[in-house]
Amino acid sequence: MGRPQQKSYVEHTAVRVKDIQWHINFFCKVLGMDMREIDGPADAPHQYWTIGGLQLMSTSGFAAPPSNDAGWLAHLGIMVEDLEAALAGAQTWGVKQLPQGRNWLQLPDGLAVELIQASAGSVSAVLAVNPRATSA
């Protein structure tokens, strides 16, 4: 099979959550994923997009299936500038460490995240990309 000419990456992933404000605060304060866009009032948004590719969708009554259910999102892999700082920051949020390792965390709604140490400067380089810019 020949090498593909097209190169792609996931610009964002949409995730349903029961408590959107908790998730907004966690991703912003622990991982530095600030707001890119918001749908609805700031104190109770319907949807919230972060710089860094996450879309949170407020879904009242949402209940994640058991973590061994293969029909739901398995996990989010998140590149971080400083893994140790991210893990230390996450400890106060009541997240649970998963058996895969200390960098695997389960959030209260059941979402699993894998925090991955990025190479120097790579997070800033990716965040500098404007996914909504139109090409000339």
mmCIF file of N, CA and C in Angstrom:
data_model
loop_
_atom_site.group_PDB
_atom_site.id
_atom_site.type_symbol
_atom_site.label_atom_id
_atom_site.label_comp_id
_atom_site.label_asym_id
_atom_site.label_seq_id
_atom_site.Cartn_x
_atom_site.Cartn_y
_atom_site.Cartn_z
ATOM 1 N N MET A 1 0.854 -1.174 0.000
ATOM 2 C CA MET A 1 0.000 0.000 0.000
ATOM 3 C C MET A 1 0.898 1.234 0.000
ATOM 4 N N GLY A 2 0.594 2.179 -0.888
ATOM 5 C CA GLY A 2 1.375 3.406 -0.997
ATOM 6 C C GLY A 2 1.087 4.362 0.141
ATOM 7 N N ARG A 3 1.997 5.254 0.355
ATOM 8 C CA ARG A 3 1.841 6.277 1.395
ATOM 9 C C ARG A 3 0.759 7.270 0.960
ATOM 10 N N PRO A 4 -0.215 7.568 1.819
ATOM 11 C CA PRO A 4 -1.282 8.502 1.441
ATOM 12 C C PRO A 4 -0.738 9.918 1.276
ATOM 13 N N GLN A 5 -1.289 10.643 0.327
ATOM 14 C CA GLN A 5 -0.888 12.026 0.089
ATOM 15 C C GLN A 5 -1.515 12.972 1.104
ATOM 16 N N GLN A 6 -2.707 12.661 1.542
ATOM 17 C CA GLN A 6 -3.450 13.501 2.484
ATOM 18 C C GLN A 6 -2.957 13.240 3.903
ATOM 19 N N LYS A 7 -2.836 14.277 4.707
ATOM 20 C CA LYS A 7 -2.506 14.144 6.122
ATOM 21 C C LYS A 7 -3.654 14.756 6.916
ATOM 22 N N SER A 8 -4.016 14.139 8.008
ATOM 23 C CA SER A 8 -5.172 14.576 8.777
ATOM 24 C C SER A 8 -4.909 14.450 10.268
ATOM 25 N N TYR A 9 -5.723 15.124 11.049
ATOM 26 C CA TYR A 9 -5.721 14.933 12.493
ATOM 27 C C TYR A 9 -7.121 15.235 13.005
ATOM 28 N N VAL A 10 -7.444 14.777 14.185
ATOM 29 C CA VAL A 10 -8.752 15.044 14.778
ATOM 30 C C VAL A 10 -8.730 16.463 15.325
ATOM 31 N N GLU A 11 -9.632 17.310 14.827
ATOM 32 C CA GLU A 11 -9.700 18.698 15.265
ATOM 33 C C GLU A 11 -10.415 18.821 16.611
ATOM 34 N N HIS A 12 -11.440 18.015 16.834
ATOM 35 C CA HIS A 12 -12.064 17.979 18.150
ATOM 36 C C HIS A 12 -12.847 16.684 18.331
ATOM 37 N N THR A 13 -13.136 16.372 19.575
ATOM 38 C CA THR A 13 -13.952 15.228 19.941
ATOM 39 C C THR A 13 -15.086 15.730 20.820
ATOM 40 N N ALA A 14 -16.320 15.361 20.494
ATOM 41 C CA ALA A 14 -17.481 15.780 21.270
ATOM 42 C C ALA A 14 -17.825 14.693 22.295
ATOM 43 N N VAL A 15 -18.035 15.133 23.537
ATOM 44 C CA VAL A 15 -18.287 14.208 24.640
ATOM 45 C C VAL A 15 -19.521 14.677 25.402
ATOM 46 N N ARG A 16 -20.456 13.766 25.617
ATOM 47 C CA ARG A 16 -21.632 14.078 26.444
ATOM 48 C C ARG A 16 -21.249 13.974 27.917
ATOM 49 N N VAL A 17 -21.676 14.963 28.704
ATOM 50 C CA VAL A 17 -21.404 14.959 30.142
ATOM 51 C C VAL A 17 -22.653 15.415 30.891
ATOM 52 N N LYS A 18 -22.818 14.896 32.090
ATOM 53 C CA LYS A 18 -23.958 15.282 32.915
ATOM 54 C C LYS A 18 -23.720 16.647 33.560
ATOM 55 N N ASP A 19 -22.540 16.858 34.110
ATOM 56 C CA ASP A 19 -22.217 18.103 34.810
ATOM 57 C C ASP A 19 -21.187 18.872 33.984
ATOM 58 N N ILE A 20 -21.663 19.685 33.050
ATOM 59 C CA ILE A 20 -20.758 20.378 32.135
ATOM 60 C C ILE A 20 -19.858 21.367 32.866
ATOM 61 N N GLN A 21 -20.367 22.040 33.889
ATOM 62 C CA GLN A 21 -19.539 23.034 34.590
ATOM 63 C C GLN A 21 -18.361 22.367 35.287
ATOM 64 N N TRP A 22 -18.564 21.194 35.879
ATOM 65 C CA TRP A 22 -17.452 20.471 36.515
ATOM 66 C C TRP A 22 -16.388 20.166 35.474
ATOM 67 N N HIS A 23 -16.804 19.676 34.318
ATOM 68 C CA HIS A 23 -15.855 19.317 33.267
ATOM 69 C C HIS A 23 -15.139 20.539 32.701
ATOM 70 N N ILE A 24 -15.861 21.641 32.514
ATOM 71 C CA ILE A 24 -15.230 22.883 32.050
ATOM 72 C C ILE A 24 -14.122 23.280 33.031
ATOM 73 N N ASN A 25 -14.459 23.294 34.307
ATOM 74 C CA ASN A 25 -13.484 23.688 35.331
ATOM 75 C C ASN A 25 -12.293 22.735 35.373
ATOM 76 N N PHE A 26 -12.545 21.440 35.311
ATOM 77 C CA PHE A 26 -11.453 20.457 35.358
ATOM 78 C C PHE A 26 -10.501 20.644 34.184
ATOM 79 N N PHE A 27 -11.039 20.654 32.975
ATOM 80 C CA PHE A 27 -10.175 20.743 31.793
ATOM 81 C C PHE A 27 -9.456 22.092 31.717
ATOM 82 N N CYS A 28 -10.083 23.154 32.215
ATOM 83 C CA CYS A 28 -9.451 24.471 32.198
ATOM 84 C C CYS A 28 -8.397 24.586 33.300
ATOM 85 N N LYS A 29 -8.770 24.288 34.531
ATOM 86 C CA LYS A 29 -7.877 24.522 35.666
ATOM 87 C C LYS A 29 -6.765 23.486 35.778
ATOM 88 N N VAL A 30 -7.041 22.234 35.445
ATOM 89 C CA VAL A 30 -6.026 21.189 35.574
ATOM 90 C C VAL A 30 -5.167 21.091 34.321
ATOM 91 N N LEU A 31 -5.777 21.192 33.133
ATOM 92 C CA LEU A 31 -5.048 20.960 31.891
ATOM 93 C C LEU A 31 -4.851 22.217 31.047
ATOM 94 N N GLY A 32 -5.366 23.358 31.499
ATOM 95 C CA GLY A 32 -5.163 24.610 30.790
ATOM 96 C C GLY A 32 -5.881 24.693 29.455
ATOM 97 N N MET A 33 -6.973 23.949 29.301
ATOM 98 C CA MET A 33 -7.736 23.953 28.049
ATOM 99 C C MET A 33 -8.815 25.028 28.124
ATOM 100 N N ASP A 34 -8.430 26.247 27.728
ATOM 101 C CA ASP A 34 -9.336 27.393 27.782
ATOM 102 C C ASP A 34 -10.448 27.290 26.745
ATOM 103 N N MET A 35 -11.440 28.171 26.897
ATOM 104 C CA MET A 35 -12.594 28.197 26.000
ATOM 105 C C MET A 35 -12.218 28.710 24.616
ATOM 106 N N ARG A 36 -12.708 28.015 23.619
ATOM 107 C CA ARG A 36 -12.619 28.495 22.243
ATOM 108 C C ARG A 36 -13.961 29.049 21.789
ATOM 109 N N GLU A 37 -15.045 28.372 22.201
ATOM 110 C CA GLU A 37 -16.392 28.748 21.765
ATOM 111 C C GLU A 37 -17.386 28.223 22.795
ATOM 112 N N ILE A 38 -18.532 28.893 22.879
ATOM 113 C CA ILE A 38 -19.562 28.475 23.830
ATOM 114 C C ILE A 38 -20.932 28.614 23.177
ATOM 115 N N ASP A 39 -21.825 27.692 23.480
ATOM 116 C CA ASP A 39 -23.205 27.735 23.003
ATOM 117 C C ASP A 39 -24.100 27.801 24.228
ATOM 118 N N GLY A 40 -24.775 28.924 24.396
ATOM 119 C CA GLY A 40 -25.643 29.104 25.550
ATOM 120 C C GLY A 40 -25.002 30.039 26.559
ATOM 121 N N PRO A 41 -25.691 30.244 27.672
ATOM 122 C CA PRO A 41 -25.169 31.168 28.684
ATOM 123 C C PRO A 41 -23.892 30.628 29.333
ATOM 124 N N ALA A 42 -22.990 31.536 29.703
ATOM 125 C CA ALA A 42 -21.700 31.145 30.267
ATOM 126 C C ALA A 42 -21.840 30.332 31.553
ATOM 127 N N ASP A 43 -22.880 30.614 32.352
ATOM 128 C CA ASP A 43 -23.034 29.895 33.620
ATOM 129 C C ASP A 43 -23.744 28.552 33.474
ATOM 130 N N ALA A 44 -24.324 28.273 32.315
ATOM 131 C CA ALA A 44 -24.984 26.990 32.072
ATOM 132 C C ALA A 44 -25.010 26.705 30.562
ATOM 133 N N PRO A 45 -23.839 26.517 29.960
ATOM 134 C CA PRO A 45 -23.797 26.330 28.504
ATOM 135 C C PRO A 45 -24.387 24.998 28.057
ATOM 136 N N HIS A 46 -24.889 24.998 26.827
ATOM 137 C CA HIS A 46 -25.361 23.758 26.212
ATOM 138 C C HIS A 46 -24.167 22.971 25.680
ATOM 139 N N GLN A 47 -23.222 23.726 25.102
ATOM 140 C CA GLN A 47 -22.002 23.125 24.569
ATOM 141 C C GLN A 47 -20.844 24.068 24.843
ATOM 142 N N TYR A 48 -19.649 23.488 24.933
ATOM 143 C CA TYR A 48 -18.461 24.255 25.259
ATOM 144 C C TYR A 48 -17.289 23.615 24.518
ATOM 145 N N TRP A 49 -16.593 24.422 23.716
ATOM 146 C CA TRP A 49 -15.440 23.937 22.964
ATOM 147 C C TRP A 49 -14.176 24.493 23.597
ATOM 148 N N THR A 50 -13.172 23.658 23.764
ATOM 149 C CA THR A 50 -11.911 24.114 24.327
ATOM 150 C C THR A 50 -10.883 24.342 23.230
ATOM 151 N N ILE A 51 -9.907 25.193 23.519
ATOM 152 C CA ILE A 51 -8.711 25.254 22.704
ATOM 153 C C ILE A 51 -7.966 23.972 23.056
ATOM 154 N N GLY A 52 -7.746 23.154 22.101
ATOM 155 C CA GLY A 52 -7.115 21.862 22.368
ATOM 156 C C GLY A 52 -7.978 20.692 21.940
ATOM 157 N N GLY A 53 -9.158 20.960 21.360
ATOM 158 C CA GLY A 53 -9.899 19.917 20.673
ATOM 159 C C GLY A 53 -10.986 19.165 21.401
ATOM 160 N N LEU A 54 -11.530 19.701 22.472
ATOM 161 C CA LEU A 54 -12.585 19.003 23.194
ATOM 162 C C LEU A 54 -13.881 19.799 23.107
ATOM 163 N N GLN A 55 -14.970 19.117 22.803
ATOM 164 C CA GLN A 55 -16.306 19.714 22.814
ATOM 165 C C GLN A 55 -17.101 19.004 23.887
ATOM 166 N N LEU A 56 -17.559 19.736 24.881
ATOM 167 C CA LEU A 56 -18.386 19.178 25.951
ATOM 168 C C LEU A 56 -19.840 19.479 25.633
ATOM 169 N N MET A 57 -20.689 18.479 25.723
ATOM 170 C CA MET A 57 -22.113 18.627 25.429
ATOM 171 C C MET A 57 -22.913 18.317 26.694
ATOM 172 N N SER A 58 -23.597 19.320 27.227
ATOM 173 C CA SER A 58 -24.391 19.139 28.432
ATOM 174 C C SER A 58 -25.576 18.228 28.122
ATOM 175 N N THR A 59 -25.654 17.116 28.831
ATOM 176 C CA THR A 59 -26.723 16.140 28.613
ATOM 177 C C THR A 59 -27.267 15.737 29.977
ATOM 178 N N SER A 60 -28.353 16.403 30.417
ATOM 179 C CA SER A 60 -28.907 16.102 31.737
ATOM 180 C C SER A 60 -29.364 14.648 31.785
ATOM 181 N N GLY A 61 -29.129 14.039 32.904
ATOM 182 C CA GLY A 61 -29.511 12.639 33.077
ATOM 183 C C GLY A 61 -28.558 11.660 32.419
ATOM 184 N N PHE A 62 -27.462 12.166 31.836
ATOM 185 C CA PHE A 62 -26.513 11.273 31.179
ATOM 186 C C PHE A 62 -25.875 10.347 32.198
ATOM 187 N N ALA A 63 -25.800 9.097 31.839
ATOM 188 C CA ALA A 63 -25.106 8.114 32.670
ATOM 189 C C ALA A 63 -24.215 7.294 31.751
ATOM 190 N N ALA A 64 -22.927 7.360 32.001
ATOM 191 C CA ALA A 64 -21.982 6.599 31.186
ATOM 192 C C ALA A 64 -22.181 5.113 31.429
ATOM 193 N N PRO A 65 -22.057 4.306 30.383
ATOM 194 C CA PRO A 65 -22.118 2.868 30.583
ATOM 195 C C PRO A 65 -20.903 2.396 31.367
ATOM 196 N N PRO A 66 -20.934 1.161 31.866
ATOM 197 C CA PRO A 66 -19.773 0.651 32.609
ATOM 198 C C PRO A 66 -18.500 0.769 31.772
ATOM 199 N N SER A 67 -17.370 0.940 32.459
ATOM 200 C CA SER A 67 -16.103 1.177 31.761
ATOM 201 C C SER A 67 -15.687 0.008 30.873
ATOM 202 N N ASN A 68 -16.236 -1.170 31.072
ATOM 203 C CA ASN A 68 -15.877 -2.321 30.227
ATOM 204 C C ASN A 68 -16.815 -2.463 29.028
ATOM 205 N N ASP A 69 -17.719 -1.506 28.828
ATOM 206 C CA ASP A 69 -18.634 -1.533 27.693
ATOM 207 C C ASP A 69 -17.910 -0.985 26.464
ATOM 208 N N ALA A 70 -17.732 -1.808 25.453
ATOM 209 C CA ALA A 70 -16.978 -1.409 24.265
ATOM 210 C C ALA A 70 -17.766 -0.471 23.355
ATOM 211 N N GLY A 71 -19.023 -0.182 23.660
ATOM 212 C CA GLY A 71 -19.835 0.646 22.791
ATOM 213 C C GLY A 71 -19.705 2.136 23.023
ATOM 214 N N TRP A 72 -18.935 2.571 23.998
ATOM 215 C CA TRP A 72 -18.799 3.982 24.318
ATOM 216 C C TRP A 72 -17.358 4.394 24.115
ATOM 217 N N LEU A 73 -17.103 5.665 24.047
ATOM 218 C CA LEU A 73 -15.765 6.191 23.896
ATOM 219 C C LEU A 73 -14.824 5.543 24.908
ATOM 220 N N ALA A 74 -13.725 4.961 24.443
ATOM 221 C CA ALA A 74 -12.807 4.263 25.348
ATOM 222 C C ALA A 74 -12.045 5.245 26.234
ATOM 223 N N HIS A 75 -11.400 6.243 25.632
ATOM 224 C CA HIS A 75 -10.689 7.250 26.418
ATOM 225 C C HIS A 75 -10.230 8.391 25.516
ATOM 226 N N LEU A 76 -9.825 9.476 26.153
ATOM 227 C CA LEU A 76 -9.207 10.597 25.452
ATOM 228 C C LEU A 76 -7.726 10.596 25.792
ATOM 229 N N GLY A 77 -6.875 10.661 24.786
ATOM 230 C CA GLY A 77 -5.442 10.809 24.997
ATOM 231 C C GLY A 77 -5.116 12.290 24.887
ATOM 232 N N ILE A 78 -4.592 12.870 25.948
ATOM 233 C CA ILE A 78 -4.344 14.305 25.995
ATOM 234 C C ILE A 78 -2.856 14.559 26.214
ATOM 235 N N MET A 79 -2.252 15.264 25.253
ATOM 236 C CA MET A 79 -0.846 15.638 25.357
ATOM 237 C C MET A 79 -0.736 16.818 26.320
ATOM 238 N N VAL A 80 0.179 16.726 27.273
ATOM 239 C CA VAL A 80 0.360 17.794 28.255
ATOM 240 C C VAL A 80 1.814 18.271 28.258
ATOM 241 N N GLU A 81 2.005 19.559 28.545
ATOM 242 C CA GLU A 81 3.360 20.121 28.615
ATOM 243 C C GLU A 81 4.132 19.573 29.809
ATOM 244 N N ASP A 82 3.434 19.351 30.934
ATOM 245 C CA ASP A 82 4.085 18.919 32.162
ATOM 246 C C ASP A 82 3.217 17.850 32.826
ATOM 247 N N LEU A 83 3.554 16.599 32.589
ATOM 248 C CA LEU A 83 2.756 15.480 33.101
ATOM 249 C C LEU A 83 2.661 15.505 34.624
ATOM 250 N N GLU A 84 3.773 15.739 35.291
ATOM 251 C CA GLU A 84 3.760 15.721 36.763
ATOM 252 C C GLU A 84 2.844 16.808 37.324
ATOM 253 N N ALA A 85 2.876 17.998 36.741
ATOM 254 C CA ALA A 85 2.010 19.083 37.202
ATOM 255 C C ALA A 85 0.541 18.756 36.941
ATOM 256 N N ALA A 86 0.245 18.158 35.791
ATOM 257 C CA ALA A 86 -1.141 17.792 35.475
ATOM 258 C C ALA A 86 -1.657 16.730 36.445
ATOM 259 N N LEU A 87 -0.838 15.735 36.749
ATOM 260 C CA LEU A 87 -1.252 14.688 37.688
ATOM 261 C C LEU A 87 -1.453 15.259 39.087
ATOM 262 N N ALA A 88 -0.571 16.138 39.509
ATOM 263 C CA ALA A 88 -0.713 16.763 40.828
ATOM 264 C C ALA A 88 -1.985 17.607 40.879
ATOM 265 N N GLY A 89 -2.244 18.359 39.818
ATOM 266 C CA GLY A 89 -3.451 19.183 39.775
ATOM 267 C C GLY A 89 -4.721 18.363 39.772
ATOM 268 N N ALA A 90 -4.703 17.214 39.149
ATOM 269 C CA ALA A 90 -5.895 16.359 39.046
ATOM 270 C C ALA A 90 -6.260 15.713 40.372
ATOM 271 N N GLN A 91 -5.302 15.519 41.260
ATOM 272 C CA GLN A 91 -5.551 14.814 42.528
ATOM 273 C C GLN A 91 -6.649 15.445 43.359
ATOM 274 N N THR A 92 -6.790 16.745 43.323
ATOM 275 C CA THR A 92 -7.780 17.421 44.171
ATOM 276 C C THR A 92 -9.180 17.413 43.568
ATOM 277 N N TRP A 93 -9.347 16.804 42.390
ATOM 278 C CA TRP A 93 -10.634 16.813 41.700
ATOM 279 C C TRP A 93 -11.440 15.537 41.910
ATOM 280 N N GLY A 94 -10.979 14.637 42.727
ATOM 281 C CA GLY A 94 -11.734 13.421 43.008
ATOM 282 C C GLY A 94 -11.762 12.449 41.846
ATOM 283 N N VAL A 95 -10.770 12.523 40.977
ATOM 284 C CA VAL A 95 -10.698 11.577 39.873
ATOM 285 C C VAL A 95 -10.084 10.279 40.380
ATOM 286 N N LYS A 96 -10.352 9.205 39.665
ATOM 287 C CA LYS A 96 -9.872 7.885 40.069
ATOM 288 C C LYS A 96 -8.773 7.435 39.123
ATOM 289 N N GLN A 97 -7.679 6.915 39.680
ATOM 290 C CA GLN A 97 -6.618 6.348 38.846
ATOM 291 C C GLN A 97 -7.087 5.005 38.314
ATOM 292 N N LEU A 98 -6.849 4.767 37.039
ATOM 293 C CA LEU A 98 -7.237 3.511 36.400
ATOM 294 C C LEU A 98 -6.080 2.518 36.421
ATOM 295 N N PRO A 99 -6.361 1.222 36.261
ATOM 296 C CA PRO A 99 -5.314 0.195 36.342
ATOM 297 C C PRO A 99 -4.215 0.318 35.274
ATOM 298 N N GLN A 100 -4.476 1.021 34.174
ATOM 299 C CA GLN A 100 -3.485 1.118 33.099
ATOM 300 C C GLN A 100 -2.231 1.882 33.525
ATOM 301 N N GLY A 101 -2.323 2.702 34.560
ATOM 302 C CA GLY A 101 -1.163 3.457 35.023
ATOM 303 C C GLY A 101 -1.573 4.749 35.697
ATOM 304 N N ARG A 102 -0.607 5.386 36.333
ATOM 305 C CA ARG A 102 -0.915 6.598 37.101
ATOM 306 C C ARG A 102 -1.328 7.770 36.232
ATOM 307 N N ASN A 103 -1.045 7.714 34.933
ATOM 308 C CA ASN A 103 -1.434 8.785 34.018
ATOM 309 C C ASN A 103 -2.800 8.520 33.376
ATOM 310 N N TRP A 104 -3.477 7.477 33.800
ATOM 311 C CA TRP A 104 -4.834 7.170 33.327
ATOM 312 C C TRP A 104 -5.808 7.522 34.441
ATOM 313 N N LEU A 105 -6.762 8.421 34.132
ATOM 314 C CA LEU A 105 -7.696 8.901 35.136
ATOM 315 C C LEU A 105 -9.128 8.704 34.669
ATOM 316 N N GLN A 106 -10.014 8.402 35.618
ATOM 317 C CA GLN A 106 -11.442 8.324 35.302
ATOM 318 C C GLN A 106 -12.138 9.491 35.978
ATOM 319 N N LEU A 107 -12.872 10.290 35.190
ATOM 320 C CA LEU A 107 -13.598 11.442 35.691
ATOM 321 C C LEU A 107 -14.947 10.990 36.249
ATOM 322 N N PRO A 108 -15.607 11.827 37.051
ATOM 323 C CA PRO A 108 -16.852 11.412 37.708
ATOM 324 C C PRO A 108 -17.946 10.876 36.785
ATOM 325 N N ASP A 109 -18.085 11.422 35.574
ATOM 326 C CA ASP A 109 -19.115 10.928 34.658
ATOM 327 C C ASP A 109 -18.711 9.633 33.959
ATOM 328 N N GLY A 110 -17.516 9.116 34.251
ATOM 329 C CA GLY A 110 -17.065 7.860 33.665
ATOM 330 C C GLY A 110 -16.049 8.009 32.554
ATOM 331 N N LEU A 111 -15.814 9.228 32.077
ATOM 332 C CA LEU A 111 -14.869 9.451 30.993
ATOM 333 C C LEU A 111 -13.448 9.144 31.462
ATOM 334 N N ALA A 112 -12.717 8.374 30.666
ATOM 335 C CA ALA A 112 -11.322 8.068 30.969
ATOM 336 C C ALA A 112 -10.416 8.960 30.132
ATOM 337 N N VAL A 113 -9.362 9.479 30.756
ATOM 338 C CA VAL A 113 -8.371 10.279 30.054
ATOM 339 C C VAL A 113 -6.990 9.695 30.307
ATOM 340 N N GLU A 114 -6.192 9.675 29.252
ATOM 341 C CA GLU A 114 -4.796 9.268 29.352
ATOM 342 C C GLU A 114 -3.969 10.528 29.148
ATOM 343 N N LEU A 115 -3.232 10.938 30.166
ATOM 344 C CA LEU A 115 -2.382 12.113 30.060
ATOM 345 C C LEU A 115 -1.010 11.657 29.575
ATOM 346 N N ILE A 116 -0.508 12.312 28.513
ATOM 347 C CA ILE A 116 0.733 11.895 27.867
ATOM 348 C C ILE A 116 1.705 13.066 27.849
ATOM 349 N N GLN A 117 2.937 12.823 28.284
ATOM 350 C CA GLN A 117 3.965 13.860 28.268
ATOM 351 C C GLN A 117 4.331 14.190 26.826
ATOM 352 N N ALA A 118 4.169 15.457 26.453
ATOM 353 C CA ALA A 118 4.509 15.917 25.102
ATOM 354 C C ALA A 118 5.978 16.322 25.050
ATOM 355 N N SER A 119 6.539 16.299 23.861
ATOM 356 C CA SER A 119 7.911 16.787 23.697
ATOM 357 C C SER A 119 7.915 18.311 23.810
ATOM 358 N N ALA A 120 9.048 18.860 24.171
ATOM 359 C CA ALA A 120 9.175 20.299 24.422
ATOM 360 C C ALA A 120 8.679 21.122 23.230
ATOM 361 N N GLY A 121 7.799 22.063 23.511
ATOM 362 C CA GLY A 121 7.301 22.988 22.503
ATOM 363 C C GLY A 121 6.195 22.465 21.614
ATOM 364 N N SER A 122 5.906 21.170 21.648
ATOM 365 C CA SER A 122 4.926 20.624 20.706
ATOM 366 C C SER A 122 3.490 21.037 21.024
ATOM 367 N N VAL A 123 3.136 21.161 22.291
ATOM 368 C CA VAL A 123 1.773 21.565 22.646
ATOM 369 C C VAL A 123 1.515 22.993 22.157
ATOM 370 N N SER A 124 2.458 23.878 22.389
ATOM 371 C CA SER A 124 2.305 25.265 21.923
ATOM 372 C C SER A 124 2.183 25.332 20.407
ATOM 373 N N ALA A 125 2.958 24.506 19.700
ATOM 374 C CA ALA A 125 2.914 24.509 18.230
ATOM 375 C C ALA A 125 1.548 24.065 17.722
ATOM 376 N N VAL A 126 0.995 23.027 18.309
ATOM 377 C CA VAL A 126 -0.315 22.538 17.884
ATOM 378 C C VAL A 126 -1.402 23.548 18.236
ATOM 379 N N LEU A 127 -1.319 24.144 19.405
ATOM 380 C CA LEU A 127 -2.330 25.119 19.834
ATOM 381 C C LEU A 127 -2.283 26.399 19.001
ATOM 382 N N ALA A 128 -1.195 26.639 18.319
ATOM 383 C CA ALA A 128 -1.091 27.814 17.463
ATOM 384 C C ALA A 128 -1.888 27.662 16.157
ATOM 385 N N VAL A 129 -2.296 26.446 15.851
ATOM 386 C CA VAL A 129 -3.086 26.205 14.646
ATOM 387 C C VAL A 129 -4.499 26.728 14.873
ATOM 388 N N ASN A 130 -5.025 27.517 13.937
ATOM 389 C CA ASN A 130 -6.393 28.019 14.029
ATOM 390 C C ASN A 130 -7.281 27.129 13.144
ATOM 391 N N PRO A 131 -8.028 26.190 13.755
ATOM 392 C CA PRO A 131 -8.818 25.254 12.951
ATOM 393 C C PRO A 131 -9.997 25.901 12.229
ATOM 394 N N ARG A 132 -10.356 27.104 12.584
ATOM 395 C CA ARG A 132 -11.493 27.778 11.958
ATOM 396 C C ARG A 132 -11.068 28.815 10.917
ATOM 397 N N ALA A 133 -9.754 28.947 10.711
ATOM 398 C CA ALA A 133 -9.266 29.929 9.729
ATOM 399 C C ALA A 133 -9.560 29.409 8.334
ATOM 400 N N THR A 134 -9.904 30.318 7.449
ATOM 401 C CA THR A 134 -10.126 29.942 6.055
ATOM 402 C C THR A 134 -8.822 30.113 5.278
ATOM 403 N N SER A 135 -8.559 29.200 4.373
ATOM 404 C CA SER A 135 -7.335 29.309 3.600
ATOM 405 C C SER A 135 -7.509 30.348 2.489
ATOM 406 N N ALA A 136 -6.397 30.982 2.140
ATOM 407 C CA ALA A 136 -6.443 32.046 1.120
ATOM 408 C C ALA A 136 -6.448 31.479 -0.281
#
